[in-house]
Coordinates of C-alpha atoms and ligand atoms in Angstrom, one line a residue:
X656 CA -19.0 14.6 14.5
X657 CA -17.4 18.0 13.7
X658 CA -16.8 18.3 9.9
X659 CA -13.0 17.7 9.4
X660 CA -11.0 20.2 7.1
X661 CA -9.9 18.3 4.0
X662 CA -6.0 18.5 3.5
X663 CA -5.6 16.3 0.2
X664 CA -7.4 14.1 -2.1
X665 CA -5.8 11.3 -3.7
X666 CA -6.9 8.5 -6.2
X667 CA -8.0 6.3 -3.5
X668 CA -7.8 8.1 -0.4
X669 CA -8.8 11.3 1.3
X670 CA -6.6 13.1 3.9
X671 CA -8.3 15.2 6.6
X672 CA -7.0 17.1 9.5
X673 CA -6.7 15.1 12.6
X674 CA -8.2 15.5 16.2
X675 CA -4.8 16.5 17.4
X676 CA -1.7 18.4 15.8
X677 CA 0.4 15.8 14.2
X678 CA -2.3 13.7 13.2
X679 CA -4.4 13.1 10.0
X680 CA -7.5 11.0 9.4
X681 CA -7.2 8.8 6.2
X682 CA -10.7 8.1 4.3
X683 CA -10.5 5.1 2.1
X684 CA -12.6 5.5 -1.1
X685 CA -13.8 3.1 -3.5
X686 CA -12.5 4.8 -6.4
X687 CA -10.1 2.7 -8.4
X688 CA -7.7 4.2 -10.9
X689 CA -5.0 2.3 -13.2
X690 CA -2.4 3.2 -15.9
X691 CA -1.6 6.8 -14.5
X692 CA -5.6 7.7 -14.2
X693 CA -6.2 6.5 -17.6
X694 CA -8.4 3.9 -16.3
X695 CA -11.1 4.6 -13.8
X696 CA -13.9 2.8 -11.8
X697 CA -15.3 1.9 -8.7
X698 CA -14.9 -1.2 -6.5
X699 CA -17.6 -1.3 -4.5
X700 CA -16.9 -1.9 -0.7
X701 CA -13.1 -1.3 -1.4
X702 CA -12.4 1.4 0.9
X703 CA -13.8 -0.5 3.8
X704 CA -11.8 -3.6 3.3
X705 CA -8.7 -1.8 2.4
X706 CA -8.9 0.1 5.7
X707 CA -9.4 -3.2 7.6
X708 CA -6.5 -4.8 5.6
X709 CA -4.1 -2.0 6.0
X710 CA -4.8 -1.7 9.7
X711 CA -4.4 -5.4 10.1
X712 CA -0.9 -5.5 8.3
X713 CA 0.4 -2.2 9.8
X714 CA -0.5 -3.7 13.3
X715 CA 1.4 -6.9 12.7
X716 CA 4.3 -5.1 11.5
X717 CA 4.3 -2.8 14.5
X718 CA 4.2 -5.9 16.6
X719 CA 7.6 -6.9 15.0
X720 CA 9.2 -3.5 15.6
X721 CA 8.6 -1.8 12.3
X722 CA 7.7 1.8 13.0
X723 CA 4.5 3.0 11.0
X724 CA 2.3 6.0 10.7
X725 CA -0.8 4.0 12.0
X726 CA -2.3 4.7 15.0
X727 CA -5.7 3.3 15.2
X728 CA -9.0 2.7 12.8
X729 CA -11.6 5.0 13.7
X730 CA -14.4 3.6 11.7
X731 CA -15.5 1.6 8.6
X732 CA -13.6 4.0 6.3
X733 CA -11.4 6.0 8.3
X734 CA -8.2 5.6 10.2
X735 CA -6.0 7.9 12.5
X736 CA -2.5 8.1 11.3
X737 CA 0.5 10.3 12.2
X738 CA 1.4 12.9 10.1
X739 CA 4.7 12.4 8.4
X740 CA 6.8 14.1 5.7
X741 CA 6.3 11.7 2.7
X742 CA 9.4 10.8 1.0
X743 CA 8.4 11.2 -2.7
X744 CA 9.5 7.6 -3.6
X745 CA 7.3 4.5 -4.3
X746 CA 9.4 1.5 -3.2
X747 CA 8.6 -1.7 -4.9
X748 CA 9.6 -5.1 -3.7
X749 CA 9.4 -8.0 -6.2
X750 CA 9.5 -11.7 -5.4
X751 CA 8.0 -13.1 -8.8
X752 CA 8.4 -11.4 -12.2
X753 CA 5.1 -9.8 -13.1
X754 CA 3.7 -6.3 -14.2
X755 CA 6.3 -3.9 -15.5
X756 CA 9.1 -6.0 -14.5
X757 CA 8.2 -8.9 -16.8
X758 CA 7.2 -6.5 -19.6
X759 CA 10.4 -4.5 -19.3
X760 CA 12.9 -7.8 -19.4
X761 CA 10.3 -9.9 -21.6
X762 CA 9.8 -12.5 -18.8
X763 CA 7.0 -14.8 -18.2
X764 CA 4.8 -13.5 -15.5
X765 CA 5.1 -16.0 -12.6
X766 CA 8.9 -16.7 -13.0
X767 CA 10.3 -16.7 -9.6
X768 CA 13.1 -14.2 -9.2
X769 CA 16.6 -15.4 -8.0
X770 CA 16.3 -13.1 -5.1
X771 CA 14.0 -10.0 -4.1
X772 CA 14.2 -7.0 -5.9
X773 CA 13.8 -3.5 -4.7
X774 CA 13.0 -0.7 -7.0
X775 CA 12.4 3.0 -6.4
X776 CA 10.0 5.3 -8.5
X777 CA 9.8 8.9 -8.1
X778 CA 6.2 9.9 -7.4
X779 CA 5.1 12.3 -10.1
X780 CA 1.8 12.0 -11.8
X781 CA 3.0 14.3 -14.4
X782 CA 5.9 12.4 -15.3
X783 CA 4.2 8.9 -14.6
X784 CA 6.3 7.9 -11.8
X785 CA 9.6 7.3 -13.6
X786 CA 11.9 4.4 -12.1
X787 CA 15.0 5.9 -10.6
X788 CA 18.0 4.7 -9.0
X789 CA 19.6 5.5 -5.7
X790 CA 21.9 7.9 -7.6
X791 CA 19.0 9.9 -8.5
X792 CA 17.5 9.7 -5.0
X793 CA 20.5 11.2 -3.3
X794 CA 21.6 13.5 -6.2
X795 CA 18.1 15.2 -6.2
X796 CA 17.8 15.2 -2.4
X797 CA 14.7 13.2 -2.2
X798 CA 16.6 11.1 0.7
X799 CA 20.0 11.1 2.1
X800 CA 22.3 8.0 1.7
X801 CA 21.4 6.9 5.2
X802 CA 17.7 7.3 4.6
X803 CA 17.9 5.2 1.6
X804 CA 20.0 2.6 3.2
X805 CA 17.2 2.5 6.0
X806 CA 14.4 2.4 3.6
X807 CA 16.1 -0.7 1.8
X808 CA 16.5 -2.8 4.9
X809 CA 13.0 -1.9 6.1
X810 CA 11.5 -2.7 2.8
X811 CA 13.5 -6.3 2.9
X812 CA 12.4 -6.9 6.2
X813 CA 8.6 -6.0 5.6
X814 CA 8.9 -8.4 2.4
X815 CA 10.2 -11.4 4.5
X816 CA 7.6 -10.8 7.2
X817 CA 4.6 -10.3 4.6
X818 CA 5.7 -13.0 2.5
X819 CA 5.4 -15.7 5.4
X820 CA 2.3 -14.2 6.8
X821 CA 0.6 -14.4 3.5
X822 CA 2.1 -17.7 2.6
X823 CA 0.4 -18.9 5.7
X824 CA -3.0 -18.3 4.4
X825 CA -2.0 -19.6 1.0
X826 CA -1.3 -16.4 -0.9
X827 CA 1.9 -15.7 -2.8
X828 CA 3.2 -12.2 -2.2
X829 CA 4.4 -11.5 -5.8
X830 CA 5.3 -7.9 -5.4
X831 CA 4.2 -4.9 -3.7
X832 CA 4.5 -0.9 -3.3
X833 CA 5.6 0.9 0.0
X834 CA 5.8 4.5 0.9
X835 CA 7.9 5.8 3.8
X836 CA 8.0 9.3 5.6
X837 CA 10.0 11.1 8.1
X838 CA 8.1 11.4 11.6
X839 CA 9.8 13.9 14.2
X840 CA 9.6 13.1 17.8
X841 CA 11.4 15.4 20.3
X842 CA 13.9 16.7 17.9
X843 CA 14.8 13.1 16.5
X844 CA 13.7 12.0 13.1
X845 CA 12.9 8.5 12.3
X846 CA 11.7 6.7 9.0
X847 CA 8.3 5.1 9.3
X848 CA 6.1 3.0 6.9
X849 CA 3.3 5.2 5.8
X850 CA 0.4 5.1 3.2
X851 CA -1.3 1.5 3.1
X852 CA -0.8 -2.0 2.2
X853 CA -3.6 -3.7 0.7
X854 CA -4.7 -5.4 -2.4
X855 CA -4.7 -2.1 -4.3
X856 CA -0.8 -2.1 -3.7
X857 CA 0.3 -5.7 -3.7
X858 CA 0.0 -8.7 -6.3
X859 CA -1.3 -11.5 -4.3
X860 CA -1.8 -14.9 -6.1
X861 CA -3.5 -18.0 -4.8
X862 CA -0.7 -20.4 -4.2
X863 CA -2.6 -23.2 -5.6
X864 CA -4.4 -21.7 -8.5
X865 CA -2.4 -18.7 -9.1
X866 CA -5.7 -16.9 -9.2
X867 CA -5.0 -13.1 -8.9
X868 CA -6.5 -11.7 -5.6
X869 CA -5.5 -8.0 -6.1
X870 CA -6.0 -4.8 -8.2
X871 CA -4.8 -6.6 -11.5
X872 CA -8.4 -8.0 -11.7
X873 CA -9.5 -4.4 -12.2
X874 CA -6.5 -3.4 -14.3
X875 CA -7.0 -6.3 -16.8
X876 CA -10.7 -6.5 -16.7
X877 CA -10.7 -10.0 -15.0
X878 CA -14.1 -9.5 -13.0
X879 CA -14.9 -10.5 -9.5
X880 CA -12.7 -7.5 -8.3
X881 CA -14.6 -7.0 -5.0
X882 CA -14.8 -10.6 -4.5
X883 CA -11.1 -10.8 -4.7
X884 CA -10.4 -8.2 -2.2
X885 CA -13.0 -9.8 0.4
X886 CA -11.4 -13.2 -0.1
X887 CA -8.0 -11.6 1.1
X888 CA -9.7 -10.2 4.1
X889 CA -11.4 -13.3 4.8
X890 CA -8.3 -15.4 4.9
X891 CA -6.6 -12.9 7.0
X892 CA -9.5 -13.5 9.4
X893 CA -10.8 -10.1 9.3
X894 CA -14.1 -10.6 7.4
X895 CA -16.5 -13.2 8.7
X896 CA -17.2 -16.2 6.6
X897 CA -19.4 -15.2 3.7
X898 CA -19.4 -11.4 4.8
X899 CA -20.7 -9.4 1.9
X900 CA -20.3 -5.7 1.1
X901 CA -23.6 -4.0 0.1
X902 CA -24.0 -1.0 -2.3
X903 CA -23.1 1.7 0.2
X904 CA -19.8 -0.4 1.1
X905 CA -21.1 -1.4 4.5
X906 CA -20.3 -4.8 5.4
X907 CA -21.1 -6.8 8.5
X908 CA -17.6 -6.4 10.0
X909 CA -17.4 -4.1 13.0
Ligands
LIG664 P1 4.2 -2.6 -11.5 O1 5.6 -2.0 -11.3 O2 4.5 -3.9 -11.8 O3 3.2 -2.1 -12.4 O4 3.7 -2.6 -10.1 C1 4.6 -3.2 -8.9 C2 3.8 -3.7 -7.6 O5 3.5 -2.1 -7.2 C3 2.2 -3.8 -7.9 O6 2.0 -4.5 -6.7 C4 1.2 -2.7 -7.8 O7 0.3 -3.0 -7.2 C5 2.1 -1.7 -7.1 N1 2.3 -0.4 -7.3 C6 3.2 0.2 -8.6 N2 2.9 1.6 -8.6 C7 1.5 1.8 -7.8 C8 0.7 2.9 -7.4 O8 0.9 3.9 -8.1 N3 -0.2 2.7 -6.9 C9 -0.5 1.5 -6.2 N4 -1.6 1.6 -5.2 N5 0.4 0.5 -6.3 C10 1.3 0.5 -7.1

């Protein structure tokens, strides 16, 4: 395969120029970072599993009419996506108190929230992704009032769908982070779901045991990190029973 031109390297992914104009290739790495890059490590096989999980979830969301940037998976670690103009916000949806919300309000982790809460964080490594309100989003021009309305309703729709999907496999969707982008087609712009949805960007707890099946295992040194990601893939039916990931990150999945 011809060497692709690298466009951007992030913490967990590398973006390459795609085969056609308006497309990009996303390469999923095994690198893991937390606490704004202060903690770094490798989760063997994570890239392979996140590529697969994100493909699965974006495809299911596409089937219910949520537009996404996802086109198709190319191989174990790469997927083809539409090039979008990323809106510089991390949109966090929460169903249960955990992480920074539990800390901020002194709540016990695991307390159910009376209703789902959507928060916005401005994407900036230098500033440590500060939380912002709609007022900041529109005043600073990161998104228009119409765009932020659409992002909010998309985030809630995605939350309803994914909460049900995960509950069906015995997993509670505690919270997760989404990113959105602008996609132009024939002079028309629409907001589409971008980035990835994976155990890197979600809190996923086993319904019965409350065992954490997500990146908190890495953040909090809980061990069995790769195993937790594999368990999510296995329950989604996209990793064969007992399918293990070897040191190169290859698995028995196709
Ligand atoms: P918290 O604000 O509690 O740290 O995170 C809330 C949710 O958003 C968690 O599921 C967490 O994984 C996700 N999240 C927040 N910031 C980031 C980020 O910068 N990268 C990723 N991958 N996920 C994030």
